[in-house]
């Protein structure tokens, strides 16, 4: 007898994999469908350490948020936030300072529905279903104005996210728009799949994802990713392999050096 999945919003197309649900599957989550699991298994065939890549990215999220809190940031805008899993931004930030506020944004209805469930009753957080390619729909939204104060520094997170934005949509112009909306002292954190490292597995994984016809991934080179930060000043150690950004313990870094360079990571401050 089929199990009723009452968490599935009606607008969800369960016939193509989604970036949010695929990532949830790779992290060991339960909010994914057969089509996502099939894609995840296909990816593992060509990229055996794919699940480690997801975990390394998630670990970077924690390090970046704690770093920003240390720098005095108390509010966060997490765009492309995904399906809630362990160590979400508000959990990491509020563990450092319970006053921290977080707005989660994703275009995926499953990610948004779950974020709403988890955050119900926490008035220091908010959730918005929106596409990052329409910055006004995020920056001018009532929930953004309720949760965030744009006159104060904000930590803007775009993790494993901008590589889903096609080049035709001008991710550099979009990022400029977001950067300009932030106050001085704000921070921008990005992780982004790389195409200039010797990692055939990651390339083959991206091809498989794109062939499936769902969200399309674009791997980019270091200079293209660096340009997303504009005139923001990169914190040490700069734009590096995502495992190499201030690793805090053995779980942050893989024994496979090529895996550590699957994606670039950086955190930069608005002067
Ligand atoms: C791989 S998940 C990353 C989740 C989280 N940021 C992390 O790094 O752990 C990528 C997320 O970006 C979202 N996404 C992709 N393109 C988007 C867009 N144009 N606007 C908003 N969200 C988008 C997907 O729905 C997905 O939930």
Tab-separated table of C-alpha atoms and ligand atoms in Angstrom:
chain	number	residue	atom	x	y	z
A	1	UNK	CA	0.000	0.000	0.000
A	2	UNK	CA	1.522	3.365	-0.953
A	3	UNK	CA	2.498	5.498	2.008
A	4	UNK	CA	0.815	8.873	1.975
A	5	UNK	CA	3.479	11.569	1.849
A	6	UNK	CA	1.596	14.438	3.405
A	7	UNK	CA	4.688	16.682	3.346
A	8	UNK	CA	4.692	16.799	-0.477
A	9	UNK	CA	3.363	20.152	-1.741
A	10	UNK	CA	0.953	19.724	-4.671
A	11	UNK	CA	3.077	21.833	-7.019
A	12	UNK	CA	5.975	19.370	-6.873
A	13	UNK	CA	6.927	17.499	-10.055
A	14	UNK	CA	8.051	14.102	-8.797
A	15	UNK	CA	9.165	12.921	-12.240
A	16	UNK	CA	12.405	14.939	-12.460
A	17	UNK	CA	15.132	15.178	-9.806
A	18	UNK	CA	15.487	18.469	-7.948
A	19	UNK	CA	18.706	19.984	-6.624
A	20	UNK	CA	17.205	20.350	-3.145
A	21	UNK	CA	15.932	16.765	-2.864
A	22	UNK	CA	19.039	15.248	-4.459
A	23	UNK	CA	21.228	17.081	-1.940
A	24	UNK	CA	18.940	15.926	0.871
A	25	UNK	CA	19.400	12.336	-0.329
A	26	UNK	CA	23.179	12.706	-0.515
A	27	UNK	CA	23.165	14.000	3.070
A	28	UNK	CA	21.132	11.016	4.246
A	29	UNK	CA	17.829	12.911	4.550
A	30	UNK	CA	14.341	11.506	4.040
A	31	UNK	CA	12.716	14.224	1.921
A	32	UNK	CA	13.397	12.928	-1.536
A	33	UNK	CA	11.674	10.789	-4.165
A	34	UNK	CA	12.655	7.711	-6.182
A	35	UNK	CA	13.767	9.913	-9.073
A	36	UNK	CA	16.176	11.781	-6.760
A	37	UNK	CA	17.545	8.588	-5.223
A	38	UNK	CA	18.091	7.083	-8.668
A	39	UNK	CA	20.023	10.176	-9.702
A	40	UNK	CA	22.023	10.147	-6.466
A	41	UNK	CA	22.967	6.504	-7.011
A	42	UNK	CA	23.964	7.239	-10.625
A	43	UNK	CA	26.128	10.110	-9.433
A	44	UNK	CA	27.853	7.891	-6.881
A	45	UNK	CA	28.786	5.457	-9.662
A	46	UNK	CA	30.852	8.146	-11.400
A	47	UNK	CA	31.776	10.136	-8.279
A	48	UNK	CA	32.158	7.685	-5.387
A	49	UNK	CA	32.814	10.449	-2.840
A	50	UNK	CA	29.753	12.510	-3.770
A	51	UNK	CA	28.195	12.131	-0.326
A	52	UNK	CA	31.413	13.342	1.285
A	53	UNK	CA	31.282	16.410	-0.962
A	54	UNK	CA	27.802	17.232	0.374
A	55	UNK	CA	29.010	16.817	3.961
A	56	UNK	CA	32.121	18.942	3.379
A	57	UNK	CA	29.917	21.720	1.985
A	58	UNK	CA	27.613	21.482	4.997
A	59	UNK	CA	30.584	21.643	7.297
A	60	UNK	CA	31.818	24.784	5.516
A	61	UNK	CA	28.391	26.313	6.190
A	62	UNK	CA	28.947	25.907	9.930
A	63	UNK	CA	32.475	27.328	9.802
A	64	UNK	CA	31.421	30.307	7.703
A	65	UNK	CA	28.428	31.168	9.927
A	66	UNK	CA	30.480	30.927	13.130
A	67	UNK	CA	33.183	33.080	11.545
A	68	UNK	CA	30.623	35.740	10.625
A	69	UNK	CA	29.129	35.722	14.130
A	70	UNK	CA	32.665	36.199	15.502
A	71	UNK	CA	32.966	39.231	13.202
A	72	UNK	CA	29.821	40.717	14.741
A	73	UNK	CA	27.160	39.632	12.213
A	74	UNK	CA	23.825	38.837	13.858
A	75	UNK	CA	21.544	38.404	10.848
A	76	UNK	CA	21.741	36.060	7.886
A	77	UNK	CA	20.144	35.750	4.465
A	78	UNK	CA	20.511	32.165	3.238
A	79	UNK	CA	19.544	31.976	-0.438
A	80	UNK	CA	19.220	28.509	-1.917
A	81	UNK	CA	18.944	27.249	1.639
A	82	UNK	CA	17.722	23.755	0.712
A	83	UNK	CA	15.750	21.252	2.746
A	84	UNK	CA	16.480	21.688	6.463
A	85	UNK	CA	18.979	19.155	7.750
A	86	UNK	CA	21.407	19.017	10.655
A	87	UNK	CA	23.103	22.281	11.617
A	88	UNK	CA	20.931	24.758	9.788
A	89	UNK	CA	22.081	28.362	9.729
A	90	UNK	CA	19.794	29.531	12.564
A	91	UNK	CA	20.903	26.603	14.750
A	92	UNK	CA	24.595	27.358	14.233
A	93	UNK	CA	24.152	31.114	14.632
A	94	UNK	CA	21.745	30.997	17.580
A	95	UNK	CA	24.047	28.548	19.388
A	96	UNK	CA	26.592	31.387	19.305
A	97	UNK	CA	24.065	34.126	20.068
A	98	UNK	CA	20.330	33.419	20.501
A	99	UNK	CA	19.550	36.912	19.144
A	100	UNK	CA	20.675	35.941	15.618
A	101	UNK	CA	18.034	36.252	12.902
A	102	UNK	CA	17.858	34.234	9.687
A	103	UNK	CA	15.803	34.443	6.513
A	104	UNK	CA	15.776	31.266	4.443
A	105	UNK	CA	15.005	31.521	0.716
A	106	UNK	CA	14.613	28.728	-1.793
A	107	UNK	CA	12.628	28.243	-4.969
A	108	UNK	CA	11.984	24.587	-4.229
A	109	UNK	CA	8.534	23.974	-2.678
A	110	UNK	CA	9.719	20.978	-0.618
A	111	UNK	CA	12.569	23.006	0.869
A	112	UNK	CA	10.206	25.853	1.720
A	113	UNK	CA	7.459	23.623	3.181
A	114	UNK	CA	9.971	21.937	5.480
A	115	UNK	CA	11.619	25.131	6.526
A	116	UNK	CA	8.194	26.485	7.490
A	117	UNK	CA	7.495	23.422	9.644
A	118	UNK	CA	10.838	23.595	11.425
A	119	UNK	CA	10.743	27.330	12.006
A	120	UNK	CA	7.136	27.653	13.143
A	121	UNK	CA	7.082	29.709	16.320
A	122	UNK	CA	10.610	31.133	15.949
A	123	UNK	CA	10.029	34.809	15.223
A	124	UNK	CA	13.746	35.452	14.697
A	125	UNK	CA	13.536	33.459	11.469
A	126	UNK	CA	11.524	33.555	8.262
A	127	UNK	CA	11.080	31.548	5.065
A	128	UNK	CA	10.407	32.756	1.558
A	129	UNK	CA	9.795	30.863	-1.651
A	130	UNK	CA	11.523	32.905	-4.335
A	131	UNK	CA	13.969	32.651	-7.213
A	132	UNK	CA	17.336	34.315	-6.640
A	133	UNK	CA	17.157	35.579	-10.239
A	134	UNK	CA	14.513	38.048	-9.055
A	135	UNK	CA	16.397	39.926	-6.302
A	136	UNK	CA	13.592	42.444	-5.603
A	137	UNK	CA	11.174	39.628	-4.806
A	138	UNK	CA	13.558	38.701	-1.974
A	139	UNK	CA	15.035	42.009	-0.825
A	140	UNK	CA	11.737	43.919	-0.860
A	141	UNK	CA	9.580	41.106	0.520
A	142	UNK	CA	7.620	41.746	3.727
A	143	UNK	CA	9.339	38.796	5.429
A	144	UNK	CA	12.800	40.158	4.588
A	145	UNK	CA	11.800	43.535	6.026
A	146	UNK	CA	10.461	41.821	9.156
A	147	UNK	CA	13.458	39.563	9.820
A	148	UNK	CA	16.368	41.629	8.483
A	149	UNK	CA	17.594	45.187	9.026
A	150	UNK	CA	19.358	46.242	5.829
A	151	UNK	CA	21.050	49.154	7.637
A	152	UNK	CA	23.055	46.646	9.688
A	153	UNK	CA	25.571	44.015	8.475
A	154	UNK	CA	24.041	40.865	7.038
A	155	UNK	CA	25.723	37.540	6.314
A	156	UNK	CA	24.601	36.548	2.821
A	157	UNK	CA	25.038	32.840	2.129
A	158	UNK	CA	24.889	31.331	-1.335
A	159	UNK	CA	26.207	27.833	-0.785
A	160	UNK	CA	26.140	25.196	-3.525
A	161	UNK	CA	23.671	27.526	-5.162
A	162	UNK	CA	25.056	29.887	-7.816
A	163	UNK	CA	26.141	26.933	-9.958
A	164	UNK	CA	22.409	26.368	-10.572
A	165	UNK	CA	22.151	29.842	-12.112
A	166	UNK	CA	22.757	29.679	-15.869
A	167	UNK	CA	25.318	32.003	-17.423
A	168	UNK	CA	22.546	33.594	-19.579
A	169	UNK	CA	20.911	34.779	-16.329
A	170	UNK	CA	24.108	36.764	-15.557
A	171	UNK	CA	24.984	35.527	-12.060
A	172	UNK	CA	27.648	38.304	-11.789
A	173	UNK	CA	25.036	41.031	-12.379
A	174	UNK	CA	22.699	39.346	-9.907
A	175	UNK	CA	25.380	39.099	-7.229
A	176	UNK	CA	26.219	42.787	-7.753
A	177	UNK	CA	22.587	43.599	-7.070
A	178	UNK	CA	22.648	41.646	-3.805
A	179	UNK	CA	26.007	43.085	-2.739
A	180	UNK	CA	24.766	46.634	-3.271
A	181	UNK	CA	21.740	45.990	-1.040
A	182	UNK	CA	23.983	45.176	1.948
A	183	UNK	CA	25.420	47.553	4.544
A	184	UNK	CA	29.150	48.018	5.030
A	185	UNK	CA	30.547	45.257	7.263
A	186	UNK	CA	28.290	42.637	5.667
A	187	UNK	CA	29.709	39.315	4.531
A	188	UNK	CA	29.129	37.122	1.484
A	189	UNK	CA	29.889	33.383	1.557
A	190	UNK	CA	29.873	31.289	-1.608
A	191	UNK	CA	30.585	27.675	-2.428
A	192	UNK	CA	30.462	26.810	-6.114
A	193	UNK	CA	31.340	23.716	-8.191
A	194	UNK	CA	34.696	24.117	-9.942
A	195	UNK	CA	35.513	23.172	-13.528
A	196	UNK	CA	39.232	23.889	-13.495
A	197	UNK	CA	40.371	21.041	-11.317
A	198	UNK	CA	41.357	17.619	-12.424
A	199	UNK	CA	38.227	15.841	-11.251
A	200	UNK	CA	36.610	13.712	-13.920
A	201	UNK	CA	34.136	12.271	-11.418
A	202	UNK	CA	32.605	15.678	-10.636
A	203	UNK	CA	32.357	16.505	-14.354
A	204	UNK	CA	30.622	13.226	-15.100
A	205	UNK	CA	28.263	13.786	-12.152
A	206	UNK	CA	27.309	17.230	-13.491
A	207	UNK	CA	26.641	15.734	-16.939
A	208	UNK	CA	24.350	13.102	-15.438
A	209	UNK	CA	22.407	15.713	-13.487
A	210	UNK	CA	21.941	17.871	-16.548
A	211	UNK	CA	20.842	14.965	-18.733
A	212	UNK	CA	18.014	14.236	-16.283
A	213	UNK	CA	16.282	17.428	-17.362
A	214	UNK	CA	15.737	18.960	-13.909
A	215	UNK	CA	17.814	21.761	-12.373
A	216	UNK	CA	20.882	22.339	-14.570
A	217	UNK	CA	24.310	22.738	-12.983
A	218	UNK	CA	27.104	24.950	-14.402
A	219	UNK	CA	30.623	24.315	-13.116
A	220	UNK	CA	32.832	27.411	-13.315
A	221	UNK	CA	36.520	28.328	-13.090
A	222	UNK	CA	38.202	30.135	-10.219
A	223	UNK	CA	38.240	33.561	-11.914
A	224	UNK	CA	34.547	33.349	-12.748
A	225	UNK	CA	33.742	32.426	-9.145
A	226	UNK	CA	36.077	35.090	-7.751
A	227	UNK	CA	34.213	37.721	-9.809
A	228	UNK	CA	31.001	36.916	-7.907
A	229	UNK	CA	32.527	38.632	-4.851
A	230	UNK	CA	33.050	41.944	-6.714
A	231	UNK	CA	34.843	44.497	-4.527
A	232	UNK	CA	34.224	42.597	-1.282
A	233	UNK	CA	37.453	41.738	0.546
A	234	UNK	CA	38.124	38.025	0.917
A	235	UNK	CA	38.900	36.838	4.419
A	236	UNK	CA	41.899	34.537	4.851
A	237	UNK	CA	42.653	32.078	3.286
A	238	UNK	CA	40.876	33.567	0.247
A	239	UNK	CA	38.996	31.615	-2.379
A	240	UNK	CA	40.152	28.023	-1.894
A	241	UNK	CA	38.968	24.442	-2.165
A	242	UNK	CA	35.864	24.133	0.021
A	243	UNK	CA	37.584	21.738	2.442
A	244	UNK	CA	40.566	24.062	2.733
A	245	UNK	CA	38.691	27.067	4.115
A	246	UNK	CA	39.678	27.064	7.806
A	247	UNK	CA	39.118	23.341	8.408
A	248	UNK	CA	38.250	22.788	12.051
A	249	UNK	CA	38.675	19.033	12.293
A	250	UNK	CA	39.295	15.810	10.391
A	251	UNK	CA	35.657	15.609	9.214
A	252	UNK	CA	36.059	18.862	7.299
A	253	UNK	CA	38.544	17.450	4.860
A	254	UNK	CA	38.712	14.328	2.735
A	255	UNK	CA	41.583	11.900	2.349
A	256	UNK	CA	41.018	12.269	-1.401
A	257	UNK	CA	42.715	15.567	-2.385
A	258	UNK	CA	40.706	15.831	-5.624
A	259	UNK	CA	37.481	15.836	-3.594
A	260	UNK	CA	38.690	18.811	-1.556
A	261	UNK	CA	38.789	20.804	-4.776
A	262	UNK	CA	35.372	19.828	-6.177
A	263	UNK	CA	34.148	23.269	-5.212
A	264	UNK	CA	35.591	26.650	-4.296
A	265	UNK	CA	34.677	28.419	-1.081
A	266	UNK	CA	35.212	31.965	0.083
A	267	UNK	CA	33.922	34.483	2.609
A	268	UNK	CA	34.311	38.184	1.870
A	269	UNK	CA	33.487	41.438	3.679
A	270	UNK	CA	31.884	44.545	2.253
A	271	UNK	CA	34.269	47.458	2.891
B	1	LIG	C1	22.475	21.822	-3.179
B	1	LIG	S1	21.264	22.771	-2.336
B	1	LIG	C2	22.255	23.690	-1.192
B	1	LIG	C3	21.603	23.899	0.156
B	1	LIG	C4	22.417	24.737	1.153
B	1	LIG	N1	22.652	26.063	0.624
B	1	LIG	C5	23.730	24.099	1.496
B	1	LIG	O1	24.751	24.514	0.911
B	1	LIG	O2	23.793	23.206	2.326
B	1	LIG	C6	20.921	24.040	-3.569
B	1	LIG	C7	19.630	24.764	-3.329
B	1	LIG	O3	19.559	25.911	-4.188
B	1	LIG	C8	18.212	26.043	-4.596
B	1	LIG	N2	18.181	26.869	-5.807
B	1	LIG	C9	18.713	26.576	-7.020
B	1	LIG	N3	18.498	27.585	-7.864
B	1	LIG	C10	17.799	28.529	-7.190
B	1	LIG	C11	17.284	29.810	-7.536
B	1	LIG	N4	17.425	30.298	-8.777
B	1	LIG	N5	16.655	30.529	-6.596
B	1	LIG	C12	16.483	30.021	-5.333
B	1	LIG	N6	16.947	28.816	-4.951
B	1	LIG	C13	17.601	28.070	-5.869
B	1	LIG	C14	17.747	24.616	-4.818
B	1	LIG	O4	16.338	24.511	-4.795
B	1	LIG	C15	18.415	23.902	-3.652
B	1	LIG	O5	17.574	23.835	-2.523
